[in-house]
XYZ file of C-alpha atoms in Angstrom:
312
model
C 68.893 -0.307 -19.660
C 66.473 2.485 -18.998
C 65.605 3.178 -15.328
C 63.633 5.750 -13.509
C 64.359 7.158 -10.117
C 61.928 8.713 -7.703
C 63.267 11.324 -5.345
C 60.941 12.030 -2.438
C 61.531 14.863 -0.029
C 59.378 16.679 2.516
C 60.292 20.099 1.254
C 58.924 23.043 -0.570
C 61.431 25.351 -2.092
C 60.903 29.061 -2.028
C 64.171 29.860 -3.695
C 64.665 32.006 -6.695
C 67.346 30.164 -8.620
C 68.831 30.168 -12.031
C 67.403 28.068 -14.733
C 69.143 25.017 -15.961
C 69.668 23.447 -19.304
C 69.928 19.841 -20.200
C 71.608 19.378 -23.510
C 70.626 16.117 -25.096
C 72.175 15.176 -28.360
C 71.038 12.052 -30.060
C 72.630 10.583 -33.142
C 70.373 8.269 -35.062
C 71.187 6.073 -37.966
C 69.098 5.796 -41.046
C 67.443 2.816 -39.375
C 66.199 4.976 -36.498
C 68.236 3.145 -33.828
C 69.648 5.240 -30.993
C 73.461 5.194 -31.139
C 74.597 7.738 -28.499
C 73.086 10.194 -26.079
C 74.888 13.050 -24.271
C 73.132 14.501 -21.182
C 74.279 17.675 -19.360
C 73.046 17.985 -15.732
C 72.899 21.275 -13.763
C 75.919 21.970 -11.574
C 73.843 23.280 -8.639
C 70.419 21.588 -8.652
C 69.639 23.023 -5.234
C 68.804 26.318 -6.883
C 66.111 24.770 -9.038
C 62.380 24.924 -8.298
C 60.416 21.718 -7.649
C 58.884 21.992 -11.095
C 62.324 22.240 -12.656
C 63.584 19.307 -10.624
C 60.691 17.188 -11.859
C 61.739 17.815 -15.443
C 65.289 16.570 -14.915
C 66.170 13.369 -16.754
C 66.811 10.256 -14.709
C 70.529 10.447 -15.440
C 70.739 13.528 -13.176
C 69.214 11.858 -10.112
C 72.588 11.117 -8.458
C 73.701 14.729 -8.844
C 70.463 15.999 -7.333
C 70.659 13.650 -4.347
C 74.270 14.660 -3.581
C 73.454 18.371 -3.646
C 70.243 18.205 -1.605
C 71.506 15.953 1.172
C 73.529 18.673 3.020
C 70.433 20.877 3.092
C 68.316 18.190 4.618
C 70.930 17.211 7.221
C 72.024 20.670 8.441
C 68.785 22.538 7.960
C 70.888 25.599 7.088
C 68.711 26.968 4.339
C 66.788 29.966 5.646
C 64.509 29.978 2.605
C 63.740 26.265 2.881
C 60.247 25.661 4.331
C 59.520 22.091 5.355
C 56.351 20.647 3.798
C 55.331 17.500 2.033
C 56.574 17.336 -1.558
C 57.295 14.549 -3.975
C 59.808 15.137 -6.760
C 59.312 12.906 -9.777
C 62.154 12.283 -12.202
C 61.323 11.246 -15.758
C 63.311 8.768 -17.812
C 64.322 9.072 -21.426
C 61.265 7.225 -22.688
C 58.924 9.786 -21.123
C 57.792 7.173 -18.607
C 57.106 8.284 -15.072
C 56.518 6.864 -11.635
C 53.843 8.223 -9.319
C 54.325 7.534 -5.637
C 50.971 8.970 -4.618
C 48.876 6.731 -2.383
C 46.047 4.710 -3.893
C 42.585 6.222 -3.788
C 40.948 5.329 -0.494
C 38.824 2.226 -0.611
C 35.239 3.014 0.292
C 34.484 1.734 3.778
C 32.858 -1.677 3.886
C 29.376 -1.703 5.340
C 30.039 -5.228 6.673
C 27.399 -6.593 4.375
C 28.175 -8.485 1.172
C 24.583 -9.495 0.632
C 22.316 -7.748 -1.805
C 19.543 -6.146 0.215
C 16.286 -7.968 -0.175
C 13.289 -5.707 -0.681
C 10.642 -6.137 1.961
C 7.815 -8.442 1.111
C 4.531 -6.556 0.856
C 2.786 -7.024 4.116
C 5.644 -9.064 5.570
C 4.835 -10.518 8.927
C 2.924 -7.457 10.009
C -0.521 -7.965 11.431
C -2.997 -5.892 9.461
C -5.841 -4.686 11.628
C -9.256 -5.930 10.692
C -11.263 -3.270 8.910
C -14.569 -4.638 10.084
C -16.572 -7.796 10.512
C -16.628 -10.232 7.630
C -19.922 -11.734 8.689
C -22.962 -11.215 6.520
C -25.193 -8.556 8.092
C -28.211 -9.969 9.865
C -31.313 -9.313 7.759
C -34.047 -7.265 9.407
C -36.770 -9.191 11.162
C -40.345 -9.037 9.834
C -42.467 -6.259 11.334
C -45.712 -7.495 12.868
C -48.514 -4.976 13.414
C -51.329 -5.484 15.886
C -54.065 -5.372 13.226
C -52.923 -8.618 11.596
C -50.434 -7.182 9.079
C -46.851 -8.426 8.669
C -44.224 -6.631 6.600
C -41.156 -8.679 5.608
C -38.582 -6.448 3.942
C -36.177 -9.324 3.393
C -38.657 -11.461 1.490
C -40.448 -8.432 0.047
C -43.841 -9.670 1.187
C -46.881 -8.096 2.864
C -49.267 -10.360 4.740
C -52.849 -9.221 5.469
C -54.970 -11.697 7.445
C -52.742 -14.571 6.398
C -53.077 -13.626 2.729
C -49.534 -13.183 1.435
C -48.723 -10.613 -1.256
C -45.394 -9.877 -2.858
C -44.770 -6.163 -3.122
C -42.764 -3.740 -5.230
C -42.076 -0.125 -4.351
C -42.751 2.213 -7.265
C -41.050 5.480 -8.177
C -44.243 7.485 -7.575
C -44.437 6.290 -3.953
C -47.137 3.670 -4.499
C -46.742 -0.033 -3.714
C -47.788 -2.796 -6.092
C -49.215 -6.017 -4.604
C -49.688 -9.418 -6.192
C -50.997 -12.610 -4.602
C -50.126 -16.211 -5.457
C -53.000 -16.362 -7.968
C -51.682 -13.381 -9.916
C -54.316 -10.916 -8.710
C -52.964 -7.417 -8.355
C -53.703 -4.290 -6.354
C -52.019 -1.010 -5.519
C -51.422 0.688 -2.153
C -51.730 4.462 -2.353
C -51.667 5.194 1.390
C -49.583 3.591 4.119
C -50.245 5.054 7.572
C -48.701 3.701 10.788
C -50.084 4.271 14.265
C -46.937 3.929 16.371
C -48.819 4.151 19.666
C -51.014 1.146 18.920
C -48.583 -0.470 16.481
C -51.094 -0.707 13.648
C -51.010 0.209 9.984
C -53.823 1.518 7.760
C -53.749 0.811 4.038
C -55.692 2.316 1.174
C -55.501 1.443 -2.490
C -57.119 0.507 -5.762
C -57.589 -2.605 -7.847
C -55.259 -3.068 -10.797
C -57.868 -1.734 -13.235
C -58.740 1.193 -10.965
C -62.427 0.176 -10.726
C -62.391 -0.884 -7.087
C -61.273 1.033 -4.026
C -60.208 -0.830 -0.918
C -59.219 0.051 2.643
C -57.711 -1.872 5.497
C -58.004 0.195 8.673
C -56.297 0.241 12.063
C -58.997 -2.032 13.481
C -58.239 -4.767 10.958
C -61.397 -4.176 8.913
C -61.426 -4.638 5.150
C -63.728 -2.261 3.274
C -64.144 -2.617 -0.498
C -66.115 -0.383 -2.826
C -66.688 -1.564 -6.379
C -68.253 -4.273 -8.514
C -66.914 -7.729 -9.273
C -64.838 -7.903 -6.132
C -63.382 -11.149 -4.804
C -62.067 -11.511 -1.258
C -60.304 -14.587 0.092
C -60.298 -14.822 3.881
C -57.896 -17.644 4.651
C -56.667 -16.636 8.071
C -58.363 -15.962 11.339
C -60.522 -12.836 11.505
C -61.677 -11.465 14.856
C -64.392 -8.832 14.862
C -65.287 -7.349 18.239
C -67.353 -4.276 19.014
C -70.358 -2.387 17.830
C -69.806 -0.941 14.367
C -66.888 -3.251 13.637
C -66.963 -5.255 10.384
C -64.553 -7.906 9.236
C -65.183 -7.633 5.475
C -67.409 -4.957 3.972
C -68.194 -4.808 0.259
C -70.297 -2.256 -1.577
C -70.865 -3.452 -5.120
C -72.533 -6.014 -7.327
C -71.270 -9.502 -8.084
C -69.106 -9.642 -4.978
C -67.544 -12.977 -3.993
C -66.232 -13.823 -0.526
C -64.405 -17.077 0.040
C -64.427 -17.594 3.788
C -61.950 -20.436 4.230
C -60.490 -19.314 7.523
C -61.824 -18.723 11.011
C -64.264 -15.858 11.677
C -65.052 -14.817 15.260
C -67.672 -12.099 15.796
C -68.684 -10.564 19.130
C -69.749 -7.320 20.813
C -72.252 -6.310 18.159
C -69.876 -6.559 15.212
C -70.500 -7.921 11.701
C -68.347 -10.598 10.167
C -69.243 -10.050 6.472
C -71.404 -7.203 5.122
C -72.264 -7.029 1.411
C -74.411 -4.369 -0.217
C -75.202 -5.234 -3.814
C -76.891 -7.747 -6.066
C -75.739 -11.220 -6.997
C -73.364 -11.611 -4.063
C -71.883 -15.014 -3.215
C -70.397 -16.165 0.084
C -68.721 -19.554 0.343
C -68.229 -20.406 4.002
C -65.904 -23.397 4.076
C -64.173 -22.419 7.253
C -65.370 -21.905 10.781
C -67.627 -19.101 12.014
C -68.413 -18.182 15.607
C -70.966 -15.538 16.706
C -71.261 -15.077 20.478
C -74.072 -12.517 21.184
C -77.471 -11.385 19.788
C -76.132 -8.044 18.472
C -73.430 -9.655 16.403
C -73.924 -10.848 12.800
C -71.825 -13.388 10.969
C -72.954 -12.711 7.357
C -75.232 -9.887 6.173
C -76.175 -9.312 2.508
C -78.389 -6.448 1.344
C -79.287 -7.125 -2.269
C -80.998 -9.456 -4.710
C -79.937 -12.888 -5.856
C -77.536 -13.509 -3.005
C -76.073 -16.989 -2.480
C -74.578 -18.256 0.790
C -72.914 -21.651 0.913
C -72.396 -23.019 4.413
C -70.092 -25.954 3.959
C -68.141 -25.135 7.047
C -68.955 -25.181 10.715
C -71.055 -22.405 12.258
C -71.584 -21.794 15.953
C -74.156 -19.209 17.019
C -74.933 -18.514 20.670
C -77.344 -15.988 22.151
C -78.030 -14.669 18.687
């Protein structure tokens, strides 16, 4: 029976010794079976180096132990330096035993669970980056000369006549009323002190020029002009005119309220074949004031509405 013996000793040998020889003679039969083995062990193994001791066959282990024991007990060897050494003896089958300690086990981190990646956001409170409410639309701008600009609805109201508007690339503004009639604003001038706006423009075909001044007076120059006064018009002061037209074939539909005082004129038309349909109310309060004045031939004035004239 093959066996292997491990000889452990806390020594390091610094001895210069003689070599040793292990004579091994094996006789094999033609079948390859081992019949006999002769092993010769060194007479004085104490003179061998650790490397030489490691190469000794296992059969020599008893001889080695007997020779080394006196050295270990007496400590008489002056060339013997105590260290940690392990002498390994091999057996006949070239098997060996290693008495080295196992590799250290990596320290446990006390956690057998697979780490869970954090959930995006987690329970953290993300600061609000701003209000989620819809911004409040701007309020309509009301001027003191009876003009209202509504940027939200994109409308411009002049004397209660409502126009939708479009801003053009050339800086002009296109107007269109509910009946499809169109005009263009070429000048927009605001008087911040008095909170009024003056407008100047042309008809869609360019034949008629119109102005709406800071006093709320509408002045039109051109033929075939039609004006619809649906709101309330107040004319007060000498030289003031509510609607002034210079051109032939003018038509004024006075469906709203017209108040004239202080020497002003409600409607002035210069041109032939003018027509005024007064279906609303008209009030003239002094002798210098004029409700309707037409200078031209073939004029027609229809007074279906109420008129009140005092001191005039």
